[in-house]
PDB file of C-alpha atoms in Angstrom:
ATOM      1  CA  MET A   1     131.556  74.585 -53.397  1.00 82.00           C
ATOM      2  CA  GLY A   2     128.740  77.139 -53.408  1.00 88.00           C
ATOM      3  CA  PRO A   3     128.454  77.528 -49.622  1.00 91.00           C
ATOM      4  CA  ASP A   4     132.256  77.747 -49.284  1.00 93.00           C
ATOM      5  CA  PHE A   5     132.287  80.569 -51.832  1.00 94.00           C
ATOM      6  CA  GLU A   6     129.410  82.394 -50.117  1.00 95.00           C
ATOM      7  CA  VAL A   7     131.025  82.271 -46.679  1.00 94.00           C
ATOM      8  CA  LEU A   8     134.312  83.626 -48.048  1.00 95.00           C
ATOM      9  CA  LYS A   9     132.490  86.345 -49.982  1.00 95.00           C
ATOM     10  CA  VAL A  10     130.554  87.404 -46.877  1.00 94.00           C
ATOM     11  CA  LEU A  11     133.778  87.439 -44.854  1.00 95.00           C
ATOM     12  CA  THR A  12     135.564  89.754 -47.315  1.00 95.00           C
ATOM     13  CA  GLU A  13     132.513  92.016 -47.579  1.00 94.00           C
ATOM     14  CA  LEU A  14     132.325  92.253 -43.791  1.00 93.00           C
ATOM     15  CA  LEU A  15     136.012  93.068 -43.351  1.00 92.00           C
ATOM     16  CA  ASP A  16     135.843  95.626 -46.173  1.00 92.00           C
ATOM     17  CA  GLU A  17     132.781  97.244 -44.584  1.00 90.00           C
ATOM     18  CA  LEU A  18     134.554  97.523 -41.235  1.00 88.00           C
ATOM     19  CA  SER A  19     137.259  99.620 -42.941  1.00 85.00           C
ATOM     20  CA  ILE A  20     140.017  98.259 -40.732  1.00 87.00           C
ATOM     21  CA  GLY A  21     142.650  98.428 -43.466  1.00 86.00           C
ATOM     22  CA  ASP A  22     144.654  95.816 -45.323  1.00 89.00           C
ATOM     23  CA  TYR A  23     144.081  92.137 -44.620  1.00 93.00           C
ATOM     24  CA  GLU A  24     144.511  88.789 -46.347  1.00 94.00           C
ATOM     25  CA  VAL A  25     142.579  85.537 -46.231  1.00 96.00           C
ATOM     26  CA  LYS A  26     144.943  82.564 -46.110  1.00 95.00           C
ATOM     27  CA  LEU A  27     143.339  79.481 -47.652  1.00 96.00           C
ATOM     28  CA  ASN A  28     144.112  75.782 -47.929  1.00 95.00           C
ATOM     29  CA  HIS A  29     142.248  72.484 -48.283  1.00 95.00           C
ATOM     30  CA  ARG A  30     142.341  69.719 -45.695  1.00 91.00           C
ATOM     31  CA  LYS A  31     142.472  66.976 -48.356  1.00 92.00           C
ATOM     32  CA  LEU A  32     145.403  68.730 -50.014  1.00 93.00           C
ATOM     33  CA  LEU A  33     147.135  68.975 -46.646  1.00 91.00           C
ATOM     34  CA  ASP A  34     146.551  65.285 -45.967  1.00 91.00           C
ATOM     35  CA  GLY A  35     147.836  64.499 -49.462  1.00 92.00           C
ATOM     36  CA  MET A  36     150.955  66.524 -48.754  1.00 92.00           C
ATOM     37  CA  LEU A  37     151.583  64.572 -45.543  1.00 92.00           C
ATOM     38  CA  ASP A  38     151.040  61.278 -47.369  1.00 92.00           C
ATOM     39  CA  ILE A  39     153.489  62.308 -50.105  1.00 93.00           C
ATOM     40  CA  CYS A  40     156.059  63.232 -47.440  1.00 93.00           C
ATOM     41  CA  GLY A  41     155.733  59.813 -45.804  1.00 92.00           C
ATOM     42  CA  VAL A  42     153.792  60.714 -42.657  1.00 91.00           C
ATOM     43  CA  PRO A  43     151.795  57.712 -41.325  1.00 91.00           C
ATOM     44  CA  PRO A  44     148.015  58.360 -41.510  1.00 89.00           C
ATOM     45  CA  GLU A  45     147.630  57.968 -37.751  1.00 90.00           C
ATOM     46  CA  LYS A  46     149.969  60.940 -37.285  1.00 90.00           C
ATOM     47  CA  PHE A  47     148.252  63.303 -39.753  1.00 88.00           C
ATOM     48  CA  ARG A  48     146.333  65.239 -37.101  1.00 86.00           C
ATOM     49  CA  THR A  49     149.177  65.601 -34.610  1.00 89.00           C
ATOM     50  CA  ILE A  50     151.529  66.798 -37.383  1.00 90.00           C
ATOM     51  CA  CYS A  51     148.835  69.237 -38.539  1.00 87.00           C
ATOM     52  CA  SER A  52     148.798  70.703 -35.038  1.00 86.00           C
ATOM     53  CA  SER A  53     152.564  71.289 -35.347  1.00 89.00           C
ATOM     54  CA  ILE A  54     152.270  72.885 -38.790  1.00 89.00           C
ATOM     55  CA  ASP A  55     149.508  75.121 -37.422  1.00 84.00           C
ATOM     56  CA  LYS A  56     152.112  76.859 -35.232  1.00 87.00           C
ATOM     57  CA  LEU A  57     154.185  78.097 -38.184  1.00 88.00           C
ATOM     58  CA  ASP A  58     152.654  81.572 -38.024  1.00 82.00           C
ATOM     59  CA  LYS A  59     154.145  81.961 -34.541  1.00 84.00           C
ATOM     60  CA  GLN A  60     157.304  79.814 -34.594  1.00 88.00           C
ATOM     61  CA  SER A  61     160.158  79.158 -37.028  1.00 90.00           C
ATOM     62  CA  PHE A  62     160.211  75.970 -39.081  1.00 90.00           C
ATOM     63  CA  GLU A  63     163.368  74.904 -37.232  1.00 92.00           C
ATOM     64  CA  LYS A  64     161.414  74.757 -33.961  1.00 93.00           C
ATOM     65  CA  ILE A  65     158.519  72.945 -35.634  1.00 92.00           C
ATOM     66  CA  ARG A  66     160.947  70.522 -37.315  1.00 92.00           C
ATOM     67  CA  LYS A  67     162.498  69.712 -33.948  1.00 93.00           C
ATOM     68  CA  GLU A  68     159.059  69.101 -32.443  1.00 92.00           C
ATOM     69  CA  MET A  69     158.009  66.793 -35.300  1.00 93.00           C
ATOM     70  CA  VAL A  70     161.220  64.750 -35.085  1.00 93.00           C
ATOM     71  CA  GLU A  71     161.963  64.639 -31.345  1.00 92.00           C
ATOM     72  CA  GLU A  72     158.447  64.701 -29.902  1.00 92.00           C
ATOM     73  CA  LYS A  73     156.274  63.178 -32.620  1.00 91.00           C
ATOM     74  CA  GLY A  74     158.594  60.580 -34.090  1.00 90.00           C
ATOM     75  CA  LEU A  75     159.027  61.681 -37.708  1.00 91.00           C
ATOM     76  CA  THR A  76     162.281  61.023 -39.519  1.00 92.00           C
ATOM     77  CA  VAL A  77     164.449  64.015 -40.372  1.00 93.00           C
ATOM     78  CA  GLU A  78     163.929  63.268 -44.078  1.00 94.00           C
ATOM     79  CA  THR A  79     160.118  63.366 -43.695  1.00 93.00           C
ATOM     80  CA  ALA A  80     160.238  66.586 -41.693  1.00 93.00           C
ATOM     81  CA  ASP A  81     162.455  68.228 -44.317  1.00 93.00           C
ATOM     82  CA  LYS A  82     160.055  67.200 -47.087  1.00 93.00           C
ATOM     83  CA  ILE A  83     157.228  68.868 -45.165  1.00 93.00           C
ATOM     84  CA  GLY A  84     159.428  71.954 -44.923  1.00 92.00           C
ATOM     85  CA  THR A  85     159.672  72.247 -48.711  1.00 91.00           C
ATOM     86  CA  PHE A  86     155.889  72.061 -49.103  1.00 92.00           C
ATOM     87  CA  VAL A  87     154.829  74.496 -46.352  1.00 90.00           C
ATOM     88  CA  LYS A  88     156.932  77.241 -47.938  1.00 91.00           C
ATOM     89  CA  GLU A  89     154.490  77.268 -50.862  1.00 92.00           C
ATOM     90  CA  ARG A  90     152.451  80.458 -50.625  1.00 92.00           C
ATOM     91  CA  GLY A  91     151.104  82.879 -53.204  1.00 94.00           C
ATOM     92  CA  PRO A  92     148.241  84.014 -55.457  1.00 95.00           C
ATOM     93  CA  PRO A  93     145.574  81.288 -55.792  1.00 95.00           C
ATOM     94  CA  TRP A  94     145.728  80.700 -59.543  1.00 95.00           C
ATOM     95  CA  GLU A  95     149.517  80.793 -59.646  1.00 95.00           C
ATOM     96  CA  LEU A  96     149.916  78.105 -57.010  1.00 94.00           C
ATOM     97  CA  LEU A  97     147.022  75.999 -58.284  1.00 95.00           C
ATOM     98  CA  SER A  98     148.614  75.938 -61.757  1.00 94.00           C
ATOM     99  CA  LYS A  99     151.923  74.846 -60.238  1.00 94.00           C
ATOM    100  CA  PHE A 100     150.283  71.995 -58.298  1.00 93.00           C
ATOM    101  CA  LYS A 101     148.465  70.800 -61.436  1.00 92.00           C
ATOM    102  CA  GLN A 102     151.529  70.798 -63.680  1.00 91.00           C
ATOM    103  CA  GLU A 103     152.702  67.514 -65.178  1.00 88.00           C
ATOM    104  CA  GLY A 104     154.991  65.781 -62.709  1.00 87.00           C
ATOM    105  CA  SER A 105     153.363  67.291 -59.634  1.00 91.00           C
ATOM    106  CA  GLN A 106     153.225  64.755 -56.817  1.00 91.00           C
ATOM    107  CA  PHE A 107     149.748  66.023 -55.914  1.00 92.00           C
ATOM    108  CA  LEU A 108     148.385  64.513 -59.152  1.00 92.00           C
ATOM    109  CA  GLU A 109     149.363  61.046 -57.881  1.00 89.00           C
ATOM    110  CA  ASN A 110     147.331  61.396 -54.684  1.00 90.00           C
ATOM    111  CA  LYS A 111     143.582  60.714 -54.796  1.00 90.00           C
ATOM    112  CA  GLY A 112     142.638  63.139 -52.000  1.00 89.00           C
ATOM    113  CA  SER A 113     144.793  65.902 -53.424  1.00 92.00           C
ATOM    114  CA  LEU A 114     143.163  65.521 -56.849  1.00 93.00           C
ATOM    115  CA  VAL A 115     139.724  66.044 -55.285  1.00 93.00           C
ATOM    116  CA  ALA A 116     141.022  69.120 -53.438  1.00 93.00           C
ATOM    117  CA  LEU A 117     142.581  70.651 -56.560  1.00 95.00           C
ATOM    118  CA  LYS A 118     139.328  70.251 -58.525  1.00 94.00           C
ATOM    119  CA  GLU A 119     137.288  71.821 -55.708  1.00 95.00           C
ATOM    120  CA  LEU A 120     139.747  74.692 -55.353  1.00 96.00           C
ATOM    121  CA  GLU A 121     139.577  75.388 -59.087  1.00 95.00           C
ATOM    122  CA  ILE A 122     135.782  75.759 -58.843  1.00 95.00           C
ATOM    123  CA  LEU A 123     136.128  77.950 -55.755  1.00 95.00           C
ATOM    124  CA  PHE A 124     138.774  80.234 -57.282  1.00 96.00           C
ATOM    125  CA  GLU A 125     136.661  80.736 -60.399  1.00 95.00           C
ATOM    126  CA  ALA A 126     133.716  81.853 -58.247  1.00 95.00           C
ATOM    127  CA  LEU A 127     135.882  84.126 -56.087  1.00 94.00           C
ATOM    128  CA  GLY A 128     137.364  85.657 -59.224  1.00 93.00           C
ATOM    129  CA  GLU A 129     133.970  86.403 -60.722  1.00 94.00           C
ATOM    130  CA  SER A 130     132.862  88.028 -57.450  1.00 93.00           C
ATOM    131  CA  LYS A 131     135.943  90.295 -57.384  1.00 92.00           C
ATOM    132  CA  CYS A 132     137.321  89.144 -54.038  1.00 92.00           C
ATOM    133  CA  ILE A 133     140.047  86.667 -55.022  1.00 93.00           C
ATOM    134  CA  ASP A 134     142.638  89.451 -54.667  1.00 93.00           C
ATOM    135  CA  LYS A 135     142.153  89.160 -50.888  1.00 94.00           C
ATOM    136  CA  VAL A 136     142.993  85.436 -50.898  1.00 95.00           C
ATOM    137  CA  ILE A 137     146.428  83.840 -50.470  1.00 95.00           C
ATOM    138  CA  PHE A 138     146.850  80.130 -51.168  1.00 96.00           C
ATOM    139  CA  ASP A 139     149.039  78.958 -48.279  1.00 93.00           C
ATOM    140  CA  LEU A 140     150.091  75.325 -47.756  1.00 91.00           C
ATOM    141  CA  SER A 141     151.267  76.106 -44.219  1.00 90.00           C
ATOM    142  CA  LEU A 142     147.701  76.824 -43.103  1.00 90.00           C
ATOM    143  CA  ALA A 143     146.623  73.740 -41.166  1.00 85.00           C
ATOM    144  CA  ARG A 144     143.860  74.752 -38.712  1.00 78.00           C
ATOM    145  CA  GLY A 145     144.811  72.083 -36.161  1.00 63.00           C
ATOM    146  CA  LEU A 146     141.239  71.140 -35.222  1.00 67.00           C
ATOM    147  CA  ASP A 147     140.294  67.599 -36.247  1.00 72.00           C
ATOM    148  CA  TYR A 148     136.822  68.263 -37.568  1.00 80.00           C
ATOM    149  CA  TYR A 149     137.700  70.169 -40.772  1.00 85.00           C
ATOM    150  CA  THR A 150     137.115  68.112 -43.929  1.00 87.00           C
ATOM    151  CA  GLY A 151     137.606  70.514 -46.865  1.00 90.00           C
ATOM    152  CA  VAL A 152     138.467  74.159 -47.466  1.00 93.00           C
ATOM    153  CA  ILE A 153     140.035  75.947 -44.488  1.00 93.00           C
ATOM    154  CA  PHE A 154     140.785  79.662 -44.210  1.00 95.00           C
ATOM    155  CA  GLU A 155     142.015  82.325 -41.826  1.00 94.00           C
ATOM    156  CA  ALA A 156     141.882  86.122 -42.144  1.00 95.00           C
ATOM    157  CA  VAL A 157     144.933  88.044 -40.932  1.00 92.00           C
ATOM    158  CA  PHE A 158     145.214  91.804 -40.409  1.00 91.00           C
ATOM    159  CA  LYS A 159     148.296  93.227 -42.170  1.00 88.00           C
ATOM    160  CA  GLY A 160     148.439  96.578 -40.369  1.00 80.00           C
ATOM    161  CA  PRO A 161     150.710  97.651 -37.511  1.00 80.00           C
ATOM    162  CA  THR A 162     148.427  96.379 -34.733  1.00 80.00           C
ATOM    163  CA  GLN A 163     149.555  92.786 -34.166  1.00 81.00           C
ATOM    164  CA  VAL A 164     146.561  90.716 -33.069  1.00 84.00           C
ATOM    165  CA  GLY A 165     146.948  87.437 -34.957  1.00 82.00           C
ATOM    166  CA  SER A 166     144.060  86.044 -36.984  1.00 89.00           C
ATOM    167  CA  ILE A 167     140.813  88.026 -36.932  1.00 92.00           C
ATOM    168  CA  ALA A 168     138.553  85.382 -38.492  1.00 93.00           C
ATOM    169  CA  ALA A 169     138.764  81.709 -39.345  1.00 92.00           C
ATOM    170  CA  GLY A 170     136.683  78.823 -40.550  1.00 91.00           C
ATOM    171  CA  GLY A 171     136.220  76.101 -43.095  1.00 91.00           C
ATOM    172  CA  ARG A 172     134.210  73.055 -44.067  1.00 90.00           C
ATOM    173  CA  TYR A 173     133.264  70.459 -41.449  1.00 86.00           C
ATOM    174  CA  ASP A 174     130.972  67.860 -42.984  1.00 81.00           C
ATOM    175  CA  ASN A 175     131.038  65.387 -40.087  1.00 73.00           C
ATOM    176  CA  LEU A 176     130.901  67.638 -37.033  1.00 74.00           C
ATOM    177  CA  ILE A 177     127.122  67.978 -36.666  1.00 71.00           C
ATOM    178  CA  GLY A 178     126.642  64.236 -37.019  1.00 72.00           C
ATOM    179  CA  MET A 179     128.895  63.699 -34.006  1.00 71.00           C
ATOM    180  CA  PHE A 180     126.230  65.319 -31.845  1.00 78.00           C
ATOM    181  CA  GLY A 181     123.106  63.944 -33.516  1.00 74.00           C
ATOM    182  CA  THR A 182     121.652  61.135 -35.579  1.00 76.00           C
ATOM    183  CA  LYS A 183     122.053  62.778 -38.994  1.00 80.00           C
ATOM    184  CA  GLN A 184     125.099  63.896 -40.927  1.00 80.00           C
ATOM    185  CA  VAL A 185     124.759  67.509 -42.116  1.00 81.00           C
ATOM    186  CA  ARG A 186     127.362  69.013 -44.430  1.00 83.00           C
ATOM    187  CA  ALA A 187     128.397  72.452 -43.209  1.00 87.00           C
ATOM    188  CA  VAL A 188     130.808  75.321 -43.680  1.00 89.00           C
ATOM    189  CA  GLY A 189     131.216  78.328 -41.426  1.00 90.00           C
ATOM    190  CA  VAL A 190     133.349  81.205 -40.214  1.00 92.00           C
ATOM    191  CA  ILE A 191     133.874  82.957 -36.900  1.00 92.00           C
ATOM    192  CA  LEU A 192     134.957  86.574 -36.454  1.00 92.00           C
ATOM    193  CA  ASP A 193     137.081  87.523 -33.454  1.00 92.00           C
ATOM    194  CA  PHE A 194     135.240  90.676 -32.385  1.00 89.00           C
ATOM    195  CA  GLU A 195     137.667  91.460 -29.566  1.00 90.00           C
ATOM    196  CA  ARG A 196     140.639  91.560 -31.944  1.00 92.00           C
ATOM    197  CA  VAL A 197     138.712  93.579 -34.533  1.00 90.00           C
ATOM    198  CA  PHE A 198     137.718  96.098 -31.853  1.00 88.00           C
ATOM    199  CA  THR A 199     141.368  96.339 -30.789  1.00 89.00           C
ATOM    200  CA  ILE A 200     142.296  97.263 -34.375  1.00 89.00           C
ATOM    201  CA  MET A 201     139.455  99.782 -34.678  1.00 85.00           C
ATOM    202  CA  GLU A 202     140.315 101.424 -31.359  1.00 82.00           C
ATOM    203  CA  GLN A 203     143.949 101.807 -32.405  1.00 84.00           C
ATOM    204  CA  LEU A 204     142.920 103.271 -35.758  1.00 82.00           C
ATOM    205  CA  GLN A 205     140.768 105.846 -33.972  1.00 76.00           C
ATOM    206  CA  LYS A 206     143.601 106.705 -31.591  1.00 77.00           C
ATOM    207  CA  ASP A 207     145.978 107.110 -34.520  1.00 74.00           C
ATOM    208  CA  CYS A 208     143.504 109.548 -36.081  1.00 71.00           C
ATOM    209  CA  ASN A 209     143.070 111.378 -32.759  1.00 60.00           C
ATOM    210  CA  GLN A 210     139.400 110.423 -32.712  1.00 56.00           C
ATOM    211  CA  ALA A 211     137.634 109.953 -29.420  1.00 56.00           C
ATOM    212  CA  ILE A 212     136.055 106.525 -28.997  1.00 55.00           C
ATOM    213  CA  ARG A 213     132.323 106.845 -28.421  1.00 58.00           C
ATOM    214  CA  ALA A 214     130.470 104.503 -26.094  1.00 61.00           C
ATOM    215  CA  THR A 215     127.331 104.545 -28.250  1.00 73.00           C
ATOM    216  CA  GLU A 216     126.220 105.074 -31.835  1.00 84.00           C
ATOM    217  CA  THR A 217     123.522 107.480 -30.659  1.00 90.00           C
ATOM    218  CA  GLN A 218     123.720 110.784 -32.524  1.00 91.00           C
ATOM    219  CA  ILE A 219     120.858 112.610 -30.827  1.00 94.00           C
ATOM    220  CA  LEU A 220     119.617 112.746 -27.249  1.00 95.00           C
ATOM    221  CA  VAL A 221     115.991 113.881 -27.014  1.00 95.00           C
ATOM    222  CA  ALA A 222     115.919 115.671 -23.656  1.00 95.00           C
ATOM    223  CA  ILE A 223     112.382 116.029 -22.280  1.00 95.00           C
ATOM    224  CA  LEU A 224     112.224 118.399 -19.297  1.00 96.00           C
ATOM    225  CA  VAL A 225     108.580 117.684 -18.480  1.00 94.00           C
ATOM    226  CA  ASP A 226     107.062 114.502 -17.106  1.00 94.00           C
ATOM    227  CA  ASP A 227     105.608 113.335 -20.407  1.00 94.00           C
ATOM    228  CA  LEU A 228     106.693 109.984 -21.835  1.00 95.00           C
ATOM    229  CA  SER A 229     104.254 110.241 -24.746  1.00 95.00           C
ATOM    230  CA  LEU A 230     105.949 113.476 -25.882  1.00 94.00           C
ATOM    231  CA  ALA A 231     109.347 111.773 -25.780  1.00 94.00           C
ATOM    232  CA  ALA A 232     107.933 108.816 -27.727  1.00 95.00           C
ATOM    233  CA  LYS A 233     106.448 111.089 -30.392  1.00 94.00           C
ATOM    234  CA  ILE A 234     109.642 113.047 -31.030  1.00 94.00           C
ATOM    235  CA  VAL A 235     112.073 110.133 -30.916  1.00 94.00           C
ATOM    236  CA  ASN A 236     109.836 108.075 -33.197  1.00 94.00           C
ATOM    237  CA  GLU A 237     109.990 110.841 -35.822  1.00 94.00           C
ATOM    238  CA  LEU A 238     113.779 110.542 -35.737  1.00 94.00           C
ATOM    239  CA  TRP A 239     113.787 106.744 -35.756  1.00 94.00           C
ATOM    240  CA  SER A 240     111.426 106.698 -38.744  1.00 93.00           C
ATOM    241  CA  VAL A 241     114.089 108.445 -40.878  1.00 93.00           C
ATOM    242  CA  ARG A 242     116.825 106.173 -39.480  1.00 92.00           C
ATOM    243  CA  LEU A 243     118.495 108.704 -37.225  1.00 93.00           C
ATOM    244  CA  ASN A 244     120.243 107.162 -34.227  1.00 92.00           C
ATOM    245  CA  ALA A 245     118.406 108.752 -31.334  1.00 94.00           C
ATOM    246  CA  GLU A 246     117.519 108.000 -27.752  1.00 94.00           C
ATOM    247  CA  TYR A 247     115.405 109.865 -25.209  1.00 95.00           C
ATOM    248  CA  MET A 248     115.503 110.764 -21.565  1.00 94.00           C
ATOM    249  CA  VAL A 249     112.726 112.215 -19.404  1.00 95.00           C
ATOM    250  CA  ASN A 250     114.076 114.266 -16.513  1.00 94.00           C
ATOM    251  CA  LYS A 251     113.325 117.760 -15.238  1.00 93.00           C
ATOM    252  CA  SER A 252     117.020 118.503 -14.623  1.00 93.00           C
ATOM    253  CA  VAL A 253     118.669 119.829 -17.775  1.00 92.00           C
ATOM    254  CA  MET A 254     122.110 119.073 -16.280  1.00 93.00           C
ATOM    255  CA  LYS A 255     121.244 115.364 -16.077  1.00 94.00           C
ATOM    256  CA  HIS A 256     120.619 115.391 -19.812  1.00 95.00           C
ATOM    257  CA  ILE A 257     123.840 117.272 -20.556  1.00 93.00           C
ATOM    258  CA  GLU A 258     125.858 114.895 -18.362  1.00 93.00           C
ATOM    259  CA  ARG A 259     124.349 111.948 -20.214  1.00 91.00           C
ATOM    260  CA  ALA A 260     125.198 113.439 -23.613  1.00 91.00           C
ATOM    261  CA  LYS A 261     128.760 114.337 -22.609  1.00 90.00           C
ATOM    262  CA  SER A 262     129.554 111.038 -20.911  1.00 87.00           C
ATOM    263  CA  SER A 263     128.400 109.078 -23.991  1.00 87.00           C
ATOM    264  CA  ARG A 264     129.776 111.636 -26.485  1.00 88.00           C
ATOM    265  CA  ILE A 265     126.382 112.132 -28.096  1.00 92.00           C
ATOM    266  CA  PRO A 266     126.940 115.102 -30.439  1.00 92.00           C
ATOM    267  CA  TRP A 267     123.429 116.613 -30.529  1.00 94.00           C
ATOM    268  CA  MET A 268     120.641 117.293 -28.033  1.00 95.00           C
ATOM    269  CA  VAL A 269     117.015 118.180 -28.707  1.00 95.00           C
ATOM    270  CA  ILE A 270     115.757 120.014 -25.597  1.00 95.00           C
ATOM    271  CA  VAL A 271     112.033 120.382 -24.946  1.00 95.00           C
ATOM    272  CA  GLY A 272     110.554 122.003 -21.814  1.00 94.00           C
ATOM    273  CA  GLU A 273     107.394 123.935 -20.928  1.00 94.00           C
ATOM    274  CA  ARG A 274     108.492 127.111 -22.736  1.00 94.00           C
ATOM    275  CA  GLU A 275     109.470 125.246 -25.890  1.00 94.00           C
ATOM    276  CA  LEU A 276     106.111 123.455 -25.923  1.00 94.00           C
ATOM    277  CA  ASN A 277     104.184 126.723 -25.508  1.00 93.00           C
ATOM    278  CA  ASP A 278     106.217 128.500 -28.240  1.00 94.00           C
ATOM    279  CA  GLY A 279     106.164 125.608 -30.736  1.00 94.00           C
ATOM    280  CA  ILE A 280     109.951 125.338 -30.860  1.00 94.00           C
ATOM    281  CA  VAL A 281     112.774 123.052 -29.765  1.00 94.00           C
ATOM    282  CA  LYS A 282     116.301 123.837 -28.673  1.00 94.00           C
ATOM    283  CA  LEU A 283     119.002 122.177 -30.736  1.00 94.00           C
ATOM    284  CA  LYS A 284     122.266 121.905 -28.815  1.00 94.00           C
ATOM    285  CA  ASP A 285     125.706 121.165 -30.247  1.00 92.00           C
ATOM    286  CA  VAL A 286     127.127 119.372 -27.209  1.00 91.00           C
ATOM    287  CA  GLU A 287     130.831 119.657 -28.042  1.00 87.00           C
ATOM    288  CA  ALA A 288     130.621 123.331 -29.031  1.00 89.00           C
ATOM    289  CA  SER A 289     128.165 124.039 -26.195  1.00 90.00           C
ATOM    290  CA  LYS A 290     125.968 126.125 -28.521  1.00 92.00           C
ATOM    291  CA  GLU A 291     122.173 126.212 -28.562  1.00 92.00           C
ATOM    292  CA  GLU A 292     119.777 127.322 -31.258  1.00 93.00           C
ATOM    293  CA  GLU A 293     116.000 127.553 -31.272  1.00 94.00           C
ATOM    294  CA  ILE A 294     114.253 126.114 -34.331  1.00 93.00           C
ATOM    295  CA  PRO A 295     110.575 125.591 -35.228  1.00 94.00           C
ATOM    296  CA  ARG A 296     109.255 122.249 -33.995  1.00 93.00           C
ATOM    297  CA  ASP A 297     108.073 121.254 -37.469  1.00 93.00           C
ATOM    298  CA  ARG A 298     111.590 121.701 -38.908  1.00 94.00           C
ATOM    299  CA  LEU A 299     113.322 119.423 -36.386  1.00 94.00           C
ATOM    300  CA  VAL A 300     113.758 116.318 -38.549  1.00 94.00           C
ATOM    301  CA  GLU A 301     114.841 118.275 -41.621  1.00 93.00           C
ATOM    302  CA  GLU A 302     117.366 120.306 -39.630  1.00 92.00           C
ATOM    303  CA  LEU A 303     118.913 117.276 -37.921  1.00 93.00           C
ATOM    304  CA  GLN A 304     119.231 115.407 -41.219  1.00 92.00           C
ATOM    305  CA  ARG A 305     121.015 118.387 -42.737  1.00 90.00           C
ATOM    306  CA  ARG A 306     123.444 118.789 -39.856  1.00 88.00           C
ATOM    307  CA  LEU A 307     124.225 115.099 -39.463  1.00 88.00           C
ATOM    308  CA  SER A 308     124.754 114.811 -43.203  1.00 82.00           C
ATOM    309  CA  GLY A 309     127.326 117.571 -42.902  1.00 66.00           C
ATOM    310  CA  MET A 310     129.126 115.696 -40.110  1.00 59.00           C
ATOM    311  CA  SER A 311     129.500 112.508 -42.180  1.00 52.00           C
ATOM    312  CA  ALA A 312     130.506 114.258 -45.406  1.00 43.00           C
TER     313      ALA A 312
END
């Protein structure tokens, strides 16, 4: 269960680092799901097609799913209703795991479910020790309708006002790679939906009345003389202290200003013939449209100070 733990830990760290707000990671186990279907009386050949129905529960009511399972997929009403009692089970990982392991639990009579419960216990212990289990919800309605999952399955859902559906999903698929090669390779993975995450981040910025910048560049080094080596020297000094900078060589100062404004780059370092001769640079606050001359040898120090003030 080590790789499963690591992937989930990386996922929670990534979503925390993005600072998008509250989210939860719904988690289930394919063997537990199959055990549930077996307990309910679903024929094994119908496991996958019923899983695809259950997978729609985050978008449709159980009544609609029940109708689909009975009228379109041939389950009895009794079997469908049994499934309904199971898929309502949702809650904190340890709480639900304890319930499923209690004496009399039907899961204890199913071989696949027993394997799943033991694996989940190991996983929950690791997630607890790494301080990220509070982000996880054990949810028996999570099915991940794709056939290739063989173990733990999970799906991250944003809980804020911007409704985008799941923002990440994944699980264990031990047989998938072997389908395309000569060797079976056990694997677990996750995919992040960047488009949906960007939608959330854009809305958060709009809600905070923040303009959305087209680039992470903080400084435009504007060289007004035809000298690439000069541009390289100055921008490299900024890169070496991890400042996000880019350069442009053009004799027209307005071209540089247009570039900075269109990309919302907050600072410009302007260097022309006069600045070179006087040993200075012009530091321009683009939004405030204010310029200040500073000694060339103080450029890096001054930019670090000002950018530090912006992020404080």
